[in-house]
Coordinates of C-alpha atoms (C1' of nucleotides) in Angstrom, one line a residue:
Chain A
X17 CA 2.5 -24.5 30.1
X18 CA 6.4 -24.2 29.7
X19 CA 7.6 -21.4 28.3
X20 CA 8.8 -21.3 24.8
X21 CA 12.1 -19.5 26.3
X22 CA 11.9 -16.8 23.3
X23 CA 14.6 -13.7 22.5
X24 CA 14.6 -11.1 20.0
X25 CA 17.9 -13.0 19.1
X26 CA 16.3 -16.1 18.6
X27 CA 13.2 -14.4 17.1
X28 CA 14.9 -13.3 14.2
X29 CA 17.0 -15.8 13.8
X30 CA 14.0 -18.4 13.3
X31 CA 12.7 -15.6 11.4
X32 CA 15.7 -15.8 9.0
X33 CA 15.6 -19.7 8.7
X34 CA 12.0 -19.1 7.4
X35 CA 12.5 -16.9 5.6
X36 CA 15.4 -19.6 3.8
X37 CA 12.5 -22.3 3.6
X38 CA 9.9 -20.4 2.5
X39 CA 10.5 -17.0 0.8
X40 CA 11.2 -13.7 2.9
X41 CA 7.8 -12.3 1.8
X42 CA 6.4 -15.4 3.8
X43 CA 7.9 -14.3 6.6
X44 CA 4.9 -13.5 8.7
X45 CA 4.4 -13.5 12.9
X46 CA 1.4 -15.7 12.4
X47 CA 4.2 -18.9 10.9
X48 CA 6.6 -17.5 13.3
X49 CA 5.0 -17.6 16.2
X50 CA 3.2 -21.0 14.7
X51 CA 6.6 -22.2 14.4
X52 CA 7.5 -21.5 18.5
X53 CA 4.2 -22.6 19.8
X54 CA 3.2 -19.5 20.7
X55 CA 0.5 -16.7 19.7
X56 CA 0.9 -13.7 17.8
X57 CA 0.7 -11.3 20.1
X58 CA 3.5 -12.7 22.2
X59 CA 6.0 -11.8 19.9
X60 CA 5.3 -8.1 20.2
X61 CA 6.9 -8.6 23.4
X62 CA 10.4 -9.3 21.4
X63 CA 10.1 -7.0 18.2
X64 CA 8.0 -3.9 17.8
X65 CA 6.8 -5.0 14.4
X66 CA 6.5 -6.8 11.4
X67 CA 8.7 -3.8 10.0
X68 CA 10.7 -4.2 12.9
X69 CA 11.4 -7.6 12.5
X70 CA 12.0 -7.9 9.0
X71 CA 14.6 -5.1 9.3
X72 CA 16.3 -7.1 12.3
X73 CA 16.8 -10.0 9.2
X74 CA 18.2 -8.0 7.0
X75 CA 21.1 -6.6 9.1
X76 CA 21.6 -9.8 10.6
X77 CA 21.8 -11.7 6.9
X78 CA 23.9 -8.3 6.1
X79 CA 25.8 -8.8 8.7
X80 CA 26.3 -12.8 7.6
X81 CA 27.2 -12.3 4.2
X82 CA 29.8 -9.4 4.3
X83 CA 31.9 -11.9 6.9
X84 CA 31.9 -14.7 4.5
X85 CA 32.9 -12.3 1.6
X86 CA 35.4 -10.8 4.3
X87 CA 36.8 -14.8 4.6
X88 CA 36.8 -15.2 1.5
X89 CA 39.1 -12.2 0.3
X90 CA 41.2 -12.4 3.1
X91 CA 44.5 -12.9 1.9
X92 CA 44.0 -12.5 -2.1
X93 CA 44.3 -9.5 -3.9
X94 CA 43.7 -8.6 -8.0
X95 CA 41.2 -11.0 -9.7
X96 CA 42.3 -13.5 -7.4
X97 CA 40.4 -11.3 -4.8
X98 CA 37.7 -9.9 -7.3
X99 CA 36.6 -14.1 -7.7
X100 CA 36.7 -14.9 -4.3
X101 CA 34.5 -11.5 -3.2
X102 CA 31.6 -12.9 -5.7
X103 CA 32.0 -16.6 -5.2
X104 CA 31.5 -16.0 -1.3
X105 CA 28.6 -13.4 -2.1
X106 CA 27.1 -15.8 -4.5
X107 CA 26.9 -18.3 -2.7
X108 CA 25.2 -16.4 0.5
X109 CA 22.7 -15.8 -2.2
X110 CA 22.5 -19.3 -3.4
X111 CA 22.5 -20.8 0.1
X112 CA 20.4 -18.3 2.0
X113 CA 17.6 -17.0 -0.4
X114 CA 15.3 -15.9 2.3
X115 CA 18.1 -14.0 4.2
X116 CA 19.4 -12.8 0.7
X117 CA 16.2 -11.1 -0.1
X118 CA 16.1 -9.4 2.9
X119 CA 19.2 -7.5 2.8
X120 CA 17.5 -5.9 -0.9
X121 CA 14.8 -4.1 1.6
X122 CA 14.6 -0.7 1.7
X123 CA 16.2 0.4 5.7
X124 CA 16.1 3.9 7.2
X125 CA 19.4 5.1 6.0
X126 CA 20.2 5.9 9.4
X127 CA 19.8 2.4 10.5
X128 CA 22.1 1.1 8.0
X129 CA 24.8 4.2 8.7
X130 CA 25.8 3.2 12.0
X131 CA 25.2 -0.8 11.5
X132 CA 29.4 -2.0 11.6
X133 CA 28.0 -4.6 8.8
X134 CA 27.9 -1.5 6.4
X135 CA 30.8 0.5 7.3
X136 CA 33.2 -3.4 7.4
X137 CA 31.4 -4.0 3.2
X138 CA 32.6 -0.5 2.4
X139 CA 36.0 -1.2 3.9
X140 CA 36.6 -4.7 1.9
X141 CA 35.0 -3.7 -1.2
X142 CA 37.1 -0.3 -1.6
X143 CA 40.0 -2.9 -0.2
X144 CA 39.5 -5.2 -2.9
X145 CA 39.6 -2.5 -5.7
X146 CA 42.9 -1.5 -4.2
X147 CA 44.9 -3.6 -6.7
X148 CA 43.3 -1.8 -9.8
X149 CA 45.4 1.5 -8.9
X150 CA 41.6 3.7 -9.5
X151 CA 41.0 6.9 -7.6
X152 CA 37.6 9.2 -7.4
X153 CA 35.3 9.0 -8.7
X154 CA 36.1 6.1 -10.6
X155 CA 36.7 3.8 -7.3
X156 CA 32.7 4.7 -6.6
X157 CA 31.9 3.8 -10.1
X158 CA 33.5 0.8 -10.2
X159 CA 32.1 -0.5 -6.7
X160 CA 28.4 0.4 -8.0
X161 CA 29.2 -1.9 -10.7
X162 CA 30.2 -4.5 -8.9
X163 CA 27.5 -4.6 -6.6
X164 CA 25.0 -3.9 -9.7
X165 CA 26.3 -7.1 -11.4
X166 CA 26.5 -9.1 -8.8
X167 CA 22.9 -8.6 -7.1
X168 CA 21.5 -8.3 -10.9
X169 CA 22.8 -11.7 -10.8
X170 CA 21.8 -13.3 -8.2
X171 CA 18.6 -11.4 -7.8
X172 CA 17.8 -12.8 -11.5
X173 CA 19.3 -16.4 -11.0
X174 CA 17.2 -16.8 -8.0
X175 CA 14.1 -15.8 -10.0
X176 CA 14.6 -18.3 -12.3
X177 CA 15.4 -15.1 -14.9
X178 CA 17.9 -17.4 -16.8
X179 CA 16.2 -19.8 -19.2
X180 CA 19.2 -20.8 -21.3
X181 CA 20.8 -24.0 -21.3
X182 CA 24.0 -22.7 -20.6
X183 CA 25.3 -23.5 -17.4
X184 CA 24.9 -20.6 -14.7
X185 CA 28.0 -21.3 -12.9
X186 CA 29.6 -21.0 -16.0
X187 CA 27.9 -17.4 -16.8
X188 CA 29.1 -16.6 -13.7
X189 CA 32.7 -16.8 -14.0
X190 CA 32.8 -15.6 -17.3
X191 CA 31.2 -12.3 -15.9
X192 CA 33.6 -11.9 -13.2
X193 CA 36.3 -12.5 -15.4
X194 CA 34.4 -9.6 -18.0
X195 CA 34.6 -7.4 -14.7
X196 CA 38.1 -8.0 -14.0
X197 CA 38.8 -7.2 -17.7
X198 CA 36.8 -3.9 -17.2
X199 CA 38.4 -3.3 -14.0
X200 CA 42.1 -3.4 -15.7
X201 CA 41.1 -1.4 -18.7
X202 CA 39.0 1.1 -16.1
X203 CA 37.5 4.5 -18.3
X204 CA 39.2 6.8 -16.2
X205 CA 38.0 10.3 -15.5
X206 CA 41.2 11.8 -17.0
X207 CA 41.2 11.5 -20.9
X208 CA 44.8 9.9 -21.0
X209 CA 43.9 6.5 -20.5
X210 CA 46.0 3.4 -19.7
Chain B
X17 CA -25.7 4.3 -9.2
X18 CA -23.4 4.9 -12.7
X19 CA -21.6 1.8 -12.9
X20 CA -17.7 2.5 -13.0
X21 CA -17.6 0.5 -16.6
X22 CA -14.6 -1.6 -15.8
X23 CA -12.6 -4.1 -18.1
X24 CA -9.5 -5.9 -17.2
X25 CA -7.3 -3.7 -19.3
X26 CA -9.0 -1.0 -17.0
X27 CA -8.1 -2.5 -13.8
X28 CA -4.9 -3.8 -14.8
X29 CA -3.9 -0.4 -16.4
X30 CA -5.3 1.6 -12.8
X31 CA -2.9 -1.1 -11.1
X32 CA 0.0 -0.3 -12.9
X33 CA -0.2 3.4 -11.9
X34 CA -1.2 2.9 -8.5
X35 CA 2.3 0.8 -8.6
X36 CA 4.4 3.2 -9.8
X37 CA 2.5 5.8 -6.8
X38 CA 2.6 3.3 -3.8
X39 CA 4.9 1.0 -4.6
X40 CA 4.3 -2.3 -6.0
X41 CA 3.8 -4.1 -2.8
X42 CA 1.3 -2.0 -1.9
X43 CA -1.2 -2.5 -4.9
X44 CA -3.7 -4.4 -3.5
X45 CA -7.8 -5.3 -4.9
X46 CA -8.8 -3.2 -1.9
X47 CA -6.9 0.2 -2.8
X48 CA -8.0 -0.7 -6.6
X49 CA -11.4 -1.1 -5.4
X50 CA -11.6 2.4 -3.8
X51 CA -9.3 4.2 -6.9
X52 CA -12.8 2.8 -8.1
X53 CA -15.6 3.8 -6.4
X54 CA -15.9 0.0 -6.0
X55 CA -16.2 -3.0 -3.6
X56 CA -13.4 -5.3 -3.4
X57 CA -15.4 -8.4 -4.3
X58 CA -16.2 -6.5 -7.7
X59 CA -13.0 -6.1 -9.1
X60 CA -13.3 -10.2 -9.5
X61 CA -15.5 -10.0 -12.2
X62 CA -12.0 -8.7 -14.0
X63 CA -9.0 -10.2 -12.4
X64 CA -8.8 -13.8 -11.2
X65 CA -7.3 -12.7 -8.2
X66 CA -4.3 -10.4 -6.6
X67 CA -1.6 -13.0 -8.0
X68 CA -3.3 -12.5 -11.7
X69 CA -3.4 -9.0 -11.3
X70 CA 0.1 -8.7 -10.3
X71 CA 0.5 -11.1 -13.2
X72 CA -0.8 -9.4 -15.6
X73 CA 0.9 -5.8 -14.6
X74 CA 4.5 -7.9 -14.7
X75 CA 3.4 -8.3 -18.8
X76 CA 2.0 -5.2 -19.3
X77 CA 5.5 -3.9 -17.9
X78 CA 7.7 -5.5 -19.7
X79 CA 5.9 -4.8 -23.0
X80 CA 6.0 -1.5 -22.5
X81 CA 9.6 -1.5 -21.2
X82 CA 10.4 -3.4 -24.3
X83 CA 8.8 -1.0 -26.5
X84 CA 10.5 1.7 -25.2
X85 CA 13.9 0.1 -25.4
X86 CA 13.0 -1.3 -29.1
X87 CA 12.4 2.5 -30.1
X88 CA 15.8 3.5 -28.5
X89 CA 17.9 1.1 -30.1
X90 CA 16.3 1.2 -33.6
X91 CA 19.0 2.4 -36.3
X92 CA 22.1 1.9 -33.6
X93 CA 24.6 -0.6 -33.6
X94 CA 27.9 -0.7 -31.4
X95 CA 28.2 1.3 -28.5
X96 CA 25.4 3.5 -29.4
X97 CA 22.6 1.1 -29.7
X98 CA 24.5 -0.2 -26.2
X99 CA 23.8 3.7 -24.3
X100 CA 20.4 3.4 -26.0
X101 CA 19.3 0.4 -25.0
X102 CA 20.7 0.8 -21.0
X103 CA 19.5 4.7 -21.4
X104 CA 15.7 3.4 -22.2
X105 CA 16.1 0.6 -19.9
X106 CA 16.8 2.3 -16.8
X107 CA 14.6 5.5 -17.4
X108 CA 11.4 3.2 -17.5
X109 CA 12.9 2.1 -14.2
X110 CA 12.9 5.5 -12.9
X111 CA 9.9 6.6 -14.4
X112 CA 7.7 3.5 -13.3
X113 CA 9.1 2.3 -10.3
X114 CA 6.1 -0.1 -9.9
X115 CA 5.7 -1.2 -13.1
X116 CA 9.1 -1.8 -13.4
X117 CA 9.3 -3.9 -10.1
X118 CA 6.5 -5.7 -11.1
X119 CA 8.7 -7.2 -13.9
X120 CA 10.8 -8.7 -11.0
X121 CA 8.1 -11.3 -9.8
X122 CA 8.0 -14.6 -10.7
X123 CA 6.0 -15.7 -13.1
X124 CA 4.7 -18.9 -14.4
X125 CA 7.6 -19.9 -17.2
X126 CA 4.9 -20.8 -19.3
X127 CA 3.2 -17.8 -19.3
X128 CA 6.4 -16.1 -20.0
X129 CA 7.5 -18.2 -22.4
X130 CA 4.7 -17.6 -24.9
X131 CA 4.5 -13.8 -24.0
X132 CA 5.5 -11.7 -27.2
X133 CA 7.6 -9.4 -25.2
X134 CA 9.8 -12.2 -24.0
X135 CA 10.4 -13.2 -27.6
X136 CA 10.9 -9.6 -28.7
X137 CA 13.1 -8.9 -25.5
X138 CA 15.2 -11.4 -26.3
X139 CA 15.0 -10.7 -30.5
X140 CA 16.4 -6.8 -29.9
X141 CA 19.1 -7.5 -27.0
X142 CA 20.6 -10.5 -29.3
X143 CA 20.3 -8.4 -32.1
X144 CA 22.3 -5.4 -29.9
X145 CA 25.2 -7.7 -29.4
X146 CA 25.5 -9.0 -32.7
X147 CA 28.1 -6.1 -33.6
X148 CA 30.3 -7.8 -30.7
X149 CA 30.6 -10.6 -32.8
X150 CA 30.1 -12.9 -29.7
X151 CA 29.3 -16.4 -30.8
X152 CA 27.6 -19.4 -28.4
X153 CA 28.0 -19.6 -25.2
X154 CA 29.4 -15.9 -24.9
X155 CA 27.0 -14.5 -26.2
X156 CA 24.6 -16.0 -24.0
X157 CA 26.8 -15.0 -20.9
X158 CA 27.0 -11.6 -22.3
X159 CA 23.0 -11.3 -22.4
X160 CA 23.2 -12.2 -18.5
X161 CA 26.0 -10.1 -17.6
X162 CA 24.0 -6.7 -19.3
X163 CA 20.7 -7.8 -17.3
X164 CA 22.4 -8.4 -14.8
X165 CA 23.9 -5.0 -14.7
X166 CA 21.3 -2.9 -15.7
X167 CA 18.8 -5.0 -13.2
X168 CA 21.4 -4.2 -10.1
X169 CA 21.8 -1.1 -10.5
X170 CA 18.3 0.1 -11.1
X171 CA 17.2 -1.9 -8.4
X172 CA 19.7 -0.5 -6.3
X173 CA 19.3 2.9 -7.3
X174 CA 15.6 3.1 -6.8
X175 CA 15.7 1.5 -3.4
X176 CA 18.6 4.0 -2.6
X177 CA 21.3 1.7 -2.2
X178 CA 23.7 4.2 -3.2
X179 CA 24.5 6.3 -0.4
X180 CA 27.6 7.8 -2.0
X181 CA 27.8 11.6 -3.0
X182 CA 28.9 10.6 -6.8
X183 CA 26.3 11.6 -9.6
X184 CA 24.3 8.6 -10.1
X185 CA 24.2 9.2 -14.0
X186 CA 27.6 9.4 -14.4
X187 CA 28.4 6.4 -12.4
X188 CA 25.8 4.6 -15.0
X189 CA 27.2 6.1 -17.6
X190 CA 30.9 4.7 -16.3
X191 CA 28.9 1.6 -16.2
X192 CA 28.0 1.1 -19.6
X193 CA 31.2 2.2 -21.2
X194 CA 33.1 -0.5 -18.8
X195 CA 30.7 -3.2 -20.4
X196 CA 31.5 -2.0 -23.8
X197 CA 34.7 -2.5 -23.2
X198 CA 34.3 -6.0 -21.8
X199 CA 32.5 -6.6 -25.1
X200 CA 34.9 -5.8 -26.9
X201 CA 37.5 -7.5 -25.3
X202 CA 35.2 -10.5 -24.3
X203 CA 37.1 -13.4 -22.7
X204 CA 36.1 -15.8 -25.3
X205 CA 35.9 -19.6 -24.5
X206 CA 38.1 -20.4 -26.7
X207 CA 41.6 -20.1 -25.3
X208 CA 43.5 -17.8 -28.0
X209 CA 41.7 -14.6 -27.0
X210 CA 42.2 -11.6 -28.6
Chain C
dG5 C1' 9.3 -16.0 50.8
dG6 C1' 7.6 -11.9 48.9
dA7 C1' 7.9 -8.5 45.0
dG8 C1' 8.8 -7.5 40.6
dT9 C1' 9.3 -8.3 36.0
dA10 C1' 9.5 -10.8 31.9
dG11 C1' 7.1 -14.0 29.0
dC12 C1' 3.1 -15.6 27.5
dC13 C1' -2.1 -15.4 27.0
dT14 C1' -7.0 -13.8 25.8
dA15 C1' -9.8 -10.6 23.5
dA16 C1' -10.7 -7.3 20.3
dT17 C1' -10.0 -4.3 16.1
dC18 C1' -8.8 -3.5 11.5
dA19 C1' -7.1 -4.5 6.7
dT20 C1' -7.2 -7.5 3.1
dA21 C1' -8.2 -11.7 0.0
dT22 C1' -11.6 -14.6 -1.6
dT23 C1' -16.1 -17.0 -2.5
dA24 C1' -21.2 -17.4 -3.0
dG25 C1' -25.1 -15.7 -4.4
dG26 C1' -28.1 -11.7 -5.4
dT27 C1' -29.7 -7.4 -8.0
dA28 C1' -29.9 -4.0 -11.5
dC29 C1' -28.8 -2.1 -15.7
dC30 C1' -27.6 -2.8 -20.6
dG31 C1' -28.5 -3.8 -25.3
dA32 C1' -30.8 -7.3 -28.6
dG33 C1' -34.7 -9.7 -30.5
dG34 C1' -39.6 -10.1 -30.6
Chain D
dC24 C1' -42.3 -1.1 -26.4
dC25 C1' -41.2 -4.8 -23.8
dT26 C1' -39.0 -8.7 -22.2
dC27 C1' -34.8 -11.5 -21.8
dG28 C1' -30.1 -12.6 -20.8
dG29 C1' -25.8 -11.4 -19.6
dT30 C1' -22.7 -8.5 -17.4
dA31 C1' -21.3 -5.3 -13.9
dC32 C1' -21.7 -4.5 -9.5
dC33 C1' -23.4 -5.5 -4.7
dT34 C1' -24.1 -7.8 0.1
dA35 C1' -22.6 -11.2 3.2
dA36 C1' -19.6 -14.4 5.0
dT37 C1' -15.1 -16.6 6.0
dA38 C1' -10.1 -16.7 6.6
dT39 C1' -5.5 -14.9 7.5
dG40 C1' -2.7 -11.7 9.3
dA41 C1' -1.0 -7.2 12.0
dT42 C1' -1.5 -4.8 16.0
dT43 C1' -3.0 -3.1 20.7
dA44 C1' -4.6 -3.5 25.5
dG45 C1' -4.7 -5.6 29.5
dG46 C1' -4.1 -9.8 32.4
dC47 C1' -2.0 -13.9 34.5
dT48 C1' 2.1 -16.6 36.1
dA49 C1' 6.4 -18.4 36.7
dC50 C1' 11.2 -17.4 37.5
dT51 C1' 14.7 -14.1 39.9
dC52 C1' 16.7 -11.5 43.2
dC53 C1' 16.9 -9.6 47.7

DNA sequence: GGAGTAGCCTAATCATATTAGGTACCGAGG
DNA sequence: CCTCGGTACCTAATATGATTAGGCTACTCC
């Protein structure tokens, strides 16, 4: 019987395309090892767990979609940047549902502290906000918001949360635009505004 | 032996708490069963089967989450009916983590769409935005954009996706005043804004 | 070419969902 | 009071999936 020639690499990543084609919750060793011609139990031999596994997706699709936002900004700054950042993100989203999902799992926060994938989002985000001349606290503020709006979003669109007609694209860009708008006319912490 | 006198509202009501106590993903017929003195195969007599329970707790959710955010905004307009509404929204978040991720699943559309709480949902928010003066499509985008928002962030929040030191409530806070704003100033479609 | 290890297997256990069919308790009508 | 029917709950059985323990075998390296 040949040998199926398996990783923990390869593993997760067939682990990721399922969870694309089927739904992250469906991610389950009994299709995955299905999928490689192999039993259950051999892929203990390659991830400790279920757990185990499912966390190895989300840093890998973590991972994935902070260097397509991180192509996507490069070069651009202002709203310029701000519409590139969510298209790329959206589109992860859009594309990659199963790996999407994933990255919304709850991780040891340790994990996630030392994982490059975090620290390089932090970087580009606070990059990104550069342009819009805000300081602490109101830099953290305005990255929660961002990140609220744009999971919200794509959490909800993927869903199916959005019943209107109105086109979803179009929804879309008029948000970003509403949080570039927000973004130039920032609440600051000290009372003299703009 | 007593019988445990069971109903669906009973079961669906025990499943709703034992949401908010284990998390969501963890409510299964089993744990409801023993929360019951009860066999598994019993609790079929009420509940079609897991995906109806869940079902049915995803209503019972966002009736009650509408309720509460109904009660908030009543007699507001502006602004204020805008901190009420995201105030009520995200503490039933907090308070009922399970019920409120049980309002995240998907559901049959035509389930939802003859629920009562999906009309009223829809009723109150349009009604909030009416003092906006938002007319079609933007007002339509606006309805996503809040959602969107307030969805992110308490989903965020509650699976501690915000590592940074910054008071959460204030960041909210920021939040919603930054969406006022982009009410107020909403990029209309047509072109002569403001 | 022999030893070691890595990759895969069998077998077993446990939790859970779900179905089929049985039993017992309840209240209503005779 | 007693029986009759339905409802609430049960037992038993099947299936899927996670997980562990322990074994076999085919490459790899010396």
């Amino acid at each position: 019987m040949a040998r199926a020639g398996l990783t923990t690499d390869l593993v997760v990543a067939a682990a990721a395309d399922l969870a694309d084609e089927s739904g992250f919750d469906n991610v389950t060793l009994s299709a995955l090892a299905r999928r490689f011609g192999v039993k259950d139990a051999s892929l203990y031999s390659h991830v400790r767990s279920l757990q185990d596994l499912r966390t190895r997706v989300a840093l890998l699709a973590g991972g994935e979609l902070i260097d397509r936002i991180a192509a996507a900004v490069a070069g651009r700054a202002g709203m310029d940047a701000l519409v590139a950042f969510a298209g790329a993100y959206r589109a992860y989203a859009l594309e990659h549902p199963g790996r999407y999902a994933a990255t919304q799992i709850r991780i040891d926060q340790a994990l996630i502290a030392d994982s490059p994938a975090m620290r390089r989002t932090a970087e580009i985000t606070y990059g990104m906000l550069r342009a819009y001349g805000l300081g602490e606290p109101d830099l953290t503020d305005a990255v929660r918001l961002l990140r609220s709006t744009f999971h919200g979003y794509c959490a909800l669109e993927s869903a199916g949360g959005f019943g209107a007609d109105r086109d979803v694209q179009a929804s879309w860009d008029k948000a970003v635009e509403a949080l570039h708008l927000a973004l130039t006319h920032w609440p600051r912490e000290t009372k003299n505004d703009d």
